[in-house]
Coordinates of C-alpha atoms and ligand atoms in Angstrom, one line a residue:
X1 CA -26.8 24.1 -22.4
X2 CA -25.0 22.5 -19.2
X3 CA -22.3 24.5 -17.8
X4 CA -19.2 22.5 -17.2
X5 CA -18.5 23.9 -13.3
X6 CA -20.2 20.3 -12.0
X7 CA -22.3 22.9 -8.7
X8 CA -25.2 20.5 -8.0
X9 CA -28.3 22.7 -8.6
X10 CA -31.7 22.3 -5.8
X11 CA -32.2 21.0 -3.6
X12 CA -28.7 21.9 -1.8
X13 CA -27.2 20.8 1.3
X14 CA -27.2 23.1 3.8
X15 CA -24.4 23.7 4.9
X16 CA -24.0 23.0 9.1
X17 CA -23.2 25.5 11.9
X18 CA -21.3 24.3 15.0
X19 CA -22.0 25.8 18.3
X20 CA -20.4 24.4 21.0
X21 CA -21.3 24.3 24.5
X22 CA -19.9 27.6 26.0
X23 CA -20.1 25.9 29.4
X24 CA -20.4 21.8 28.1
X25 CA -20.7 19.5 32.0
X26 CA -17.2 19.0 34.1
X27 CA -15.9 15.0 32.0
X28 CA -16.3 14.0 36.4
X29 CA -20.0 14.8 35.6
X30 CA -20.3 13.3 33.1
X31 CA -18.5 10.1 33.5
X32 CA -21.1 9.4 36.6
X33 CA -24.1 10.0 34.5
X34 CA -22.8 7.8 32.4
X35 CA -21.4 4.8 34.5
X36 CA -25.1 3.5 34.7
X37 CA -27.4 5.4 32.8
X38 CA -30.0 3.4 32.3
X39 CA -33.0 4.0 29.4
X40 CA -33.3 8.0 27.8
X41 CA -33.0 10.2 31.1
X42 CA -30.0 10.8 30.8
X43 CA -28.9 13.5 27.6
X44 CA -25.6 14.9 26.3
X45 CA -24.4 19.0 25.7
X46 CA -25.8 19.0 22.5
X47 CA -28.0 18.8 19.2
X48 CA -29.2 19.1 15.8
X49 CA -31.3 21.1 14.2
X50 CA -32.5 21.8 10.5
X51 CA -35.7 23.4 9.7
X52 CA -37.7 23.1 6.6
X53 CA -40.1 25.6 4.6
X54 CA -41.5 25.6 1.7
X55 CA -39.9 28.2 0.7
X56 CA -36.0 27.9 1.7
X57 CA -36.6 23.5 1.8
X58 CA -33.9 22.3 5.0
X59 CA -32.1 25.1 6.1
X60 CA -30.1 27.0 9.4
X61 CA -28.5 23.1 10.4
X62 CA -27.0 23.8 13.5
X63 CA -25.0 21.6 16.5
X64 CA -25.8 23.1 18.8
X65 CA -25.9 23.4 22.8
X66 CA -29.2 20.6 23.9
X67 CA -32.0 23.3 25.2
X68 CA -36.0 23.5 24.2
X69 CA -37.2 24.4 22.0
X70 CA -39.6 27.5 21.3
X71 CA -42.5 26.4 19.8
X72 CA -46.1 28.7 18.8
X73 CA -49.2 27.6 21.1
X74 CA -50.2 27.2 17.7
X75 CA -47.9 25.1 16.4
X76 CA -49.5 21.8 14.6
X77 CA -47.6 19.0 16.1
X78 CA -49.3 19.8 19.2
X79 CA -53.3 19.4 17.6
X80 CA -53.0 17.0 15.0
X81 CA -49.4 15.1 16.2
X82 CA -47.6 15.4 12.5
X83 CA -44.5 14.3 14.2
X84 CA -41.8 10.6 13.6
X85 CA -38.9 9.5 15.0
X86 CA -36.0 7.5 14.4
X87 CA -34.1 5.4 17.3
X88 CA -30.5 4.2 16.9
X89 CA -27.5 3.5 18.5
X90 CA -23.6 4.6 18.2
X91 CA -21.1 2.4 19.8
X92 CA -17.4 2.3 21.6
X93 CA -15.5 -0.7 19.8
X94 CA -12.9 -2.2 22.4
X95 CA -9.9 -0.5 19.8
X96 CA -11.0 3.2 20.6
X97 CA -13.5 3.1 16.7
X98 CA -17.4 4.6 16.9
X99 CA -19.4 2.7 14.8
X100 CA -23.1 3.6 14.1
X101 CA -25.5 -0.2 12.9
X102 CA -27.1 0.8 8.9
X103 CA -28.1 4.8 9.7
X104 CA -29.4 5.0 6.0
X105 CA -32.1 2.3 6.5
X106 CA -33.0 4.5 9.2
X107 CA -32.7 7.4 6.6
X108 CA -35.0 5.8 4.5
X109 CA -37.5 4.8 7.2
X110 CA -37.7 8.0 8.1
X111 CA -38.3 9.4 4.4
X112 CA -40.6 6.5 3.7
X113 CA -42.5 8.5 7.7
X114 CA -42.3 11.9 6.2
X115 CA -44.0 10.2 3.0
X116 CA -46.8 8.9 5.4
X117 CA -47.3 11.4 7.5
X118 CA -47.3 14.2 4.4
X119 CA -43.9 16.1 6.2
X120 CA -41.4 16.5 3.4
X121 CA -38.2 14.4 2.7
X122 CA -35.2 15.0 4.2
X123 CA -32.2 13.8 2.5
X124 CA -30.2 10.1 3.2
X125 CA -27.3 12.4 3.2
X126 CA -28.4 15.2 5.4
X127 CA -30.1 12.6 7.8
X128 CA -26.6 10.4 7.9
X129 CA -24.5 13.9 8.5
X130 CA -26.2 15.1 10.9
X131 CA -26.3 12.1 13.0
X132 CA -21.8 12.0 12.2
X133 CA -21.9 15.8 13.4
X134 CA -24.5 14.8 16.6
X135 CA -21.9 11.9 17.4
X136 CA -18.5 13.8 17.1
X137 CA -19.7 16.4 19.3
X138 CA -20.7 14.3 21.6
X139 CA -18.4 11.3 21.2
X140 CA -17.1 11.5 24.9
X141 CA -20.6 10.2 26.1
X142 CA -20.6 7.9 23.9
X143 CA -20.7 4.7 27.2
X144 CA -17.6 2.5 27.1
X145 CA -18.5 -1.6 27.5
X146 CA -21.5 -2.7 27.0
X147 CA -23.6 0.9 27.0
X148 CA -24.0 2.6 23.8
X149 CA -25.6 6.4 22.5
X150 CA -28.6 6.4 22.0
X151 CA -29.8 8.5 18.4
X152 CA -33.1 9.6 18.5
X153 CA -34.2 12.3 15.0
X154 CA -37.2 12.7 15.3
X155 CA -39.3 15.5 12.8
X156 CA -41.9 18.1 14.5
X157 CA -44.6 20.2 12.8
X158 CA -44.4 23.6 13.1
X159 CA -45.8 26.5 11.6
X160 CA -48.8 27.9 13.7
X161 CA -52.1 27.7 12.2
X162 CA -55.6 25.8 13.5
X163 CA -56.9 24.2 10.0
X164 CA -56.1 21.4 9.2
X165 CA -53.8 20.8 6.7
X166 CA -49.6 19.5 6.0
X167 CA -47.4 21.6 7.7
X168 CA -46.2 24.0 5.9
X169 CA -42.8 24.4 7.7
X170 CA -40.7 21.6 9.8
X171 CA -38.0 21.4 12.8
X172 CA -35.9 18.1 12.2
X173 CA -34.4 18.4 15.3
X174 CA -31.3 14.9 17.4
X175 CA -30.9 14.7 20.2
X176 CA -28.7 11.6 22.1
X177 CA -28.7 9.5 25.2
X178 CA -26.6 7.5 27.0
X179 CA -27.9 3.7 27.4
X180 CA -26.4 1.0 29.7
X181 CA -26.8 -2.3 28.8
X182 CA -30.5 -3.6 28.4
X183 CA -29.6 -6.7 29.4
X184 CA -27.6 -6.2 33.1
X185 CA -27.4 -8.7 34.6
X186 CA -28.0 -12.2 32.5
X187 CA -31.5 -12.3 30.0
X188 CA -33.9 -12.0 31.7
X189 CA -36.9 -13.3 29.4
X190 CA -39.9 -11.0 28.7
X191 CA -43.4 -11.4 30.3
X192 CA -46.0 -10.6 27.5
X193 CA -49.3 -9.2 27.5
X194 CA -51.9 -9.8 24.5
X195 CA -54.3 -6.7 24.6
X196 CA -57.4 -8.7 22.1
X197 CA -58.9 -5.0 22.4
X198 CA -57.2 -3.1 22.5
X199 CA -55.1 -2.1 18.7
X200 CA -52.3 0.1 17.9
X201 CA -52.9 0.3 14.0
X202 CA -54.8 -0.4 11.2
X203 CA -55.4 -1.1 7.2
X204 CA -54.5 1.9 5.4
X205 CA -52.8 3.4 9.1
X206 CA -50.2 4.6 10.0
X207 CA -49.2 1.6 12.0
X208 CA -46.0 0.9 9.7
X209 CA -44.5 4.7 10.1
X210 CA -42.2 5.8 12.6
X211 CA -44.6 8.5 14.4
X212 CA -45.3 9.3 17.9
X213 CA -49.2 9.1 17.1
X214 CA -49.0 5.1 16.9
X215 CA -47.4 5.1 20.5
X216 CA -49.1 7.3 21.4
X217 CA -52.3 4.9 20.5
X218 CA -50.6 1.3 22.5
X219 CA -50.2 3.4 25.9
X220 CA -53.9 2.4 27.6
X221 CA -52.5 -1.7 26.6
X222 CA -49.2 -0.7 27.5
X223 CA -50.5 0.0 30.5
X224 CA -52.7 -3.3 31.2
X225 CA -49.9 -5.0 30.4
X226 CA -48.0 -2.9 33.5
X227 CA -51.1 -4.0 35.3
X228 CA -51.0 -7.5 34.8
X229 CA -47.5 -7.5 35.7
X230 CA -45.9 -8.1 32.4
X231 CA -42.7 -5.9 30.5
X232 CA -44.4 -6.1 27.1
X233 CA -48.1 -5.7 25.2
X234 CA -48.3 -8.1 22.4
X235 CA -50.9 -6.4 19.4
X236 CA -52.8 -8.5 17.2
X237 CA -54.1 -7.6 13.9
X238 CA -56.9 -4.9 14.0
X239 CA -59.7 -7.0 11.5
X240 CA -60.0 -10.5 12.8
X241 CA -57.9 -9.2 15.9
X242 CA -56.1 -13.0 15.9
X243 CA -52.7 -12.5 14.0
X244 CA -49.8 -11.5 16.0
X245 CA -48.5 -8.2 14.8
X246 CA -45.2 -6.7 17.6
X247 CA -45.4 -5.5 20.5
X248 CA -45.5 -1.7 21.1
X249 CA -41.8 -0.7 20.2
X250 CA -40.7 -3.7 19.1
X251 CA -41.2 -7.0 16.2
X252 CA -41.7 -10.9 17.0
X253 CA -40.2 -13.8 15.9
X254 CA -40.9 -17.9 17.1
X255 CA -39.0 -20.7 16.6
X256 CA -39.9 -24.0 16.4
X257 CA -39.1 -27.9 17.1
X258 CA -37.4 -28.0 13.6
X259 CA -35.2 -25.4 13.4
X260 CA -37.8 -23.3 11.3
X261 CA -38.3 -19.5 12.3
X262 CA -41.7 -17.1 11.5
X263 CA -42.4 -13.5 11.8
X264 CA -45.2 -11.3 11.0
X265 CA -44.7 -9.9 7.7
X266 CA -44.3 -6.3 6.5
X267 CA -48.4 -5.6 5.7
X268 CA -48.8 -2.0 6.3
X269 CA -49.5 -2.1 9.9
X270 CA -46.4 -3.1 11.0
X271 CA -43.0 -1.9 12.0
X272 CA -40.5 -2.7 9.9
X273 CA -37.7 -3.1 11.7
X274 CA -34.4 -3.2 10.9
X275 CA -32.9 -5.4 13.6
X276 CA -35.9 -8.0 12.7
X277 CA -35.2 -7.3 9.0
X278 CA -30.7 -8.1 10.2
X279 CA -32.3 -11.4 12.4
X280 CA -33.9 -13.0 8.6
X281 CA -30.4 -12.5 7.1
X282 CA -28.5 -14.4 10.7
X283 CA -31.2 -16.8 10.6
X284 CA -30.9 -17.2 7.2
X285 CA -26.7 -17.1 6.9
X286 CA -27.3 -20.6 10.1
X287 CA -29.3 -21.8 7.0
X288 CA -32.1 -21.4 8.7
X289 CA -35.8 -21.7 7.1
X290 CA -37.5 -18.4 8.2
X291 CA -40.7 -17.7 6.8
X292 CA -42.6 -14.6 7.2
X293 CA -46.1 -15.6 7.9
X294 CA -49.4 -14.8 9.4
X295 CA -48.9 -16.7 12.9
X296 CA -52.0 -16.9 15.8
X297 CA -53.2 -16.6 19.1
X298 CA -54.2 -19.6 19.1
X299 CA -51.6 -21.6 17.5
X300 CA -49.6 -19.6 19.7
X301 CA -51.0 -21.3 22.3
X302 CA -50.9 -24.6 20.8
X303 CA -47.3 -24.8 19.7
X304 CA -46.7 -22.9 22.9
X305 CA -48.3 -26.7 24.9
X306 CA -46.9 -29.0 22.4
X307 CA -43.7 -28.0 22.4
X308 CA -43.7 -27.6 19.2
X309 CA -42.7 -24.0 20.1
X310 CA -39.2 -24.1 21.5
X311 CA -38.8 -20.8 21.5
X312 CA -39.9 -16.4 20.9
X313 CA -38.4 -13.1 21.2
X314 CA -38.3 -9.7 20.4
X315 CA -35.8 -7.3 18.9
X316 CA -35.4 -3.9 18.3
X317 CA -32.3 -1.6 18.6
X318 CA -33.4 -0.2 22.0
X319 CA -33.1 -3.7 23.4
X320 CA -31.7 -5.1 20.0
X321 CA -33.4 -9.1 20.7
X322 CA -35.3 -10.0 24.3
X323 CA -36.8 -14.2 25.1
X324 CA -40.3 -13.4 25.7
X325 CA -40.8 -16.2 28.3
X326 CA -43.9 -15.5 29.7
X327 CA -47.5 -14.8 27.8
X328 CA -50.1 -13.9 29.6
X329 CA -54.3 -14.1 28.2
X330 CA -57.9 -13.0 28.7
X331 CA -58.2 -17.5 28.2
X332 CA -55.1 -18.0 30.5
X333 CA -51.6 -18.1 30.1
X334 CA -49.1 -20.0 28.6
X335 CA -45.3 -20.7 28.9
X336 CA -42.4 -20.2 25.9
X337 CA -39.8 -23.8 26.3
X338 CA -39.4 -23.6 30.3
X339 CA -39.6 -19.8 30.6
X340 CA -36.4 -19.5 30.6
X341 CA -34.3 -17.8 27.1
X342 CA -34.3 -20.3 24.5
X343 CA -30.9 -21.7 22.7
X344 CA -31.0 -19.4 18.8
X345 CA -32.4 -16.7 20.7
X346 CA -28.6 -16.3 23.0
X347 CA -27.2 -17.2 20.0
X348 CA -28.7 -14.9 17.6
X349 CA -28.7 -11.9 19.8
X350 CA -24.6 -12.2 20.5
X351 CA -24.1 -12.7 16.5
X352 CA -25.4 -9.3 16.0
X353 CA -24.3 -7.1 18.8
X354 CA -20.4 -8.8 18.5
X355 CA -21.7 -7.3 14.7
X356 CA -22.8 -4.1 15.9
X357 CA -19.5 -3.2 18.2
X358 CA -17.4 -4.4 15.9
X359 CA -15.4 -7.7 17.5
X360 CA -16.4 -9.8 14.3
X361 CA -16.2 -9.0 10.6
X362 CA -19.3 -7.2 9.5
X363 CA -19.5 -8.7 5.9
X364 CA -22.7 -7.6 5.6
X365 CA -21.8 -4.4 5.5
X366 CA -23.8 -3.1 8.0
X367 CA -21.6 -0.9 10.4
X368 CA -20.7 2.4 9.4
X369 CA -17.3 3.7 10.9
X370 CA -17.8 7.5 12.4
X371 CA -14.9 8.3 14.0
Ligands
PLP1 C1 -38.8 1.2 16.3 C2 -40.5 -0.1 16.2 C3 -39.6 -1.5 16.1 C4 -38.0 -1.7 16.0 O1 -37.3 -1.1 15.1 P1 -36.0 -1.3 14.2 O2 -35.5 -0.4 13.5 O3 -35.0 -3.1 15.0 O4 -35.4 -1.0 15.9 C5 -40.4 -2.3 16.1 N1 -41.5 -2.1 16.3 C6 -42.1 -0.6 16.3 C7 -43.5 -0.6 17.1 C8 -41.4 0.6 16.0 O5 -41.5 1.8 16.4

């Protein structure tokens, strides 16, 4: 017989304990730090931590002082890289509200990443509540104007055991970092290096999961890109080594002279970007055709030369939408259009940024009010 009390059984949602920082950063110092924070070097006073064990499920949810994490040197994450993460931003609107952009989408992707890395699923509501708790605790750290508060949820395997198996214990945490606009001056198009020998992900691998291991595997190619004078690396598929997949941490779009767009399809080797998905929706909303279809390097080069390809851009949470101006490859370099930022690229970025910052109507219900 079901009882009438309506209490929810397992899994219960842990109640957050708040332990405010005993000596938070003085406001003059904080304002100085968030004036020109750059990306990912300045951190707020607090962090969220939630523990998981097979016996207790998710427990010990705390919003507390940000500080070092104690780990046993045998913790599984340190040896077998069982780790996943997310990235999203909190924005302060011109009228003082605080908005997140589609945090539920990050929660669901975090669950998919967890499943691929044999990690426990963090309930969507708990993920979103943890974000809200941290953003409220550190709301004073959200820069005004073009800046935002970058939020970094992550999960690591903490069991002290050197055997190879999924860990039985995990730590979920969120840290926050005030960041400036990626586009300080006029939007400067990216130059990209196409990595034809080093791959990021292969069929059946973890390319669709947002895990640190994918980034570790991309760093050598990223370093080669930097050596060649490029900001970003473009990866090709690992089987035929000719289909463009994505950048190290951003998805890619191509804009053609007939007004249509194309972006590589999600096939398990590229990351299902939330910005990518929003760009597809916005472009279709403008009446443009968007194809999720393969595009090979040879066509990219030919279409850039003939002018059939008008624009190319990368997109992701950190940079939002960034034009690609120059493409460098082992067989030679080519420019997209006149190497400057394309008109549609600029329009899509402005449209998306205005929704994220609460400056224009959010007809898709993408923004999430925190305060
Ligand atoms: C996070 C990420 C992206 C972009 O995803 P967004 O949800 O738009 O931020 C693209 N590629 C990779 C490899 C990523 O890790």
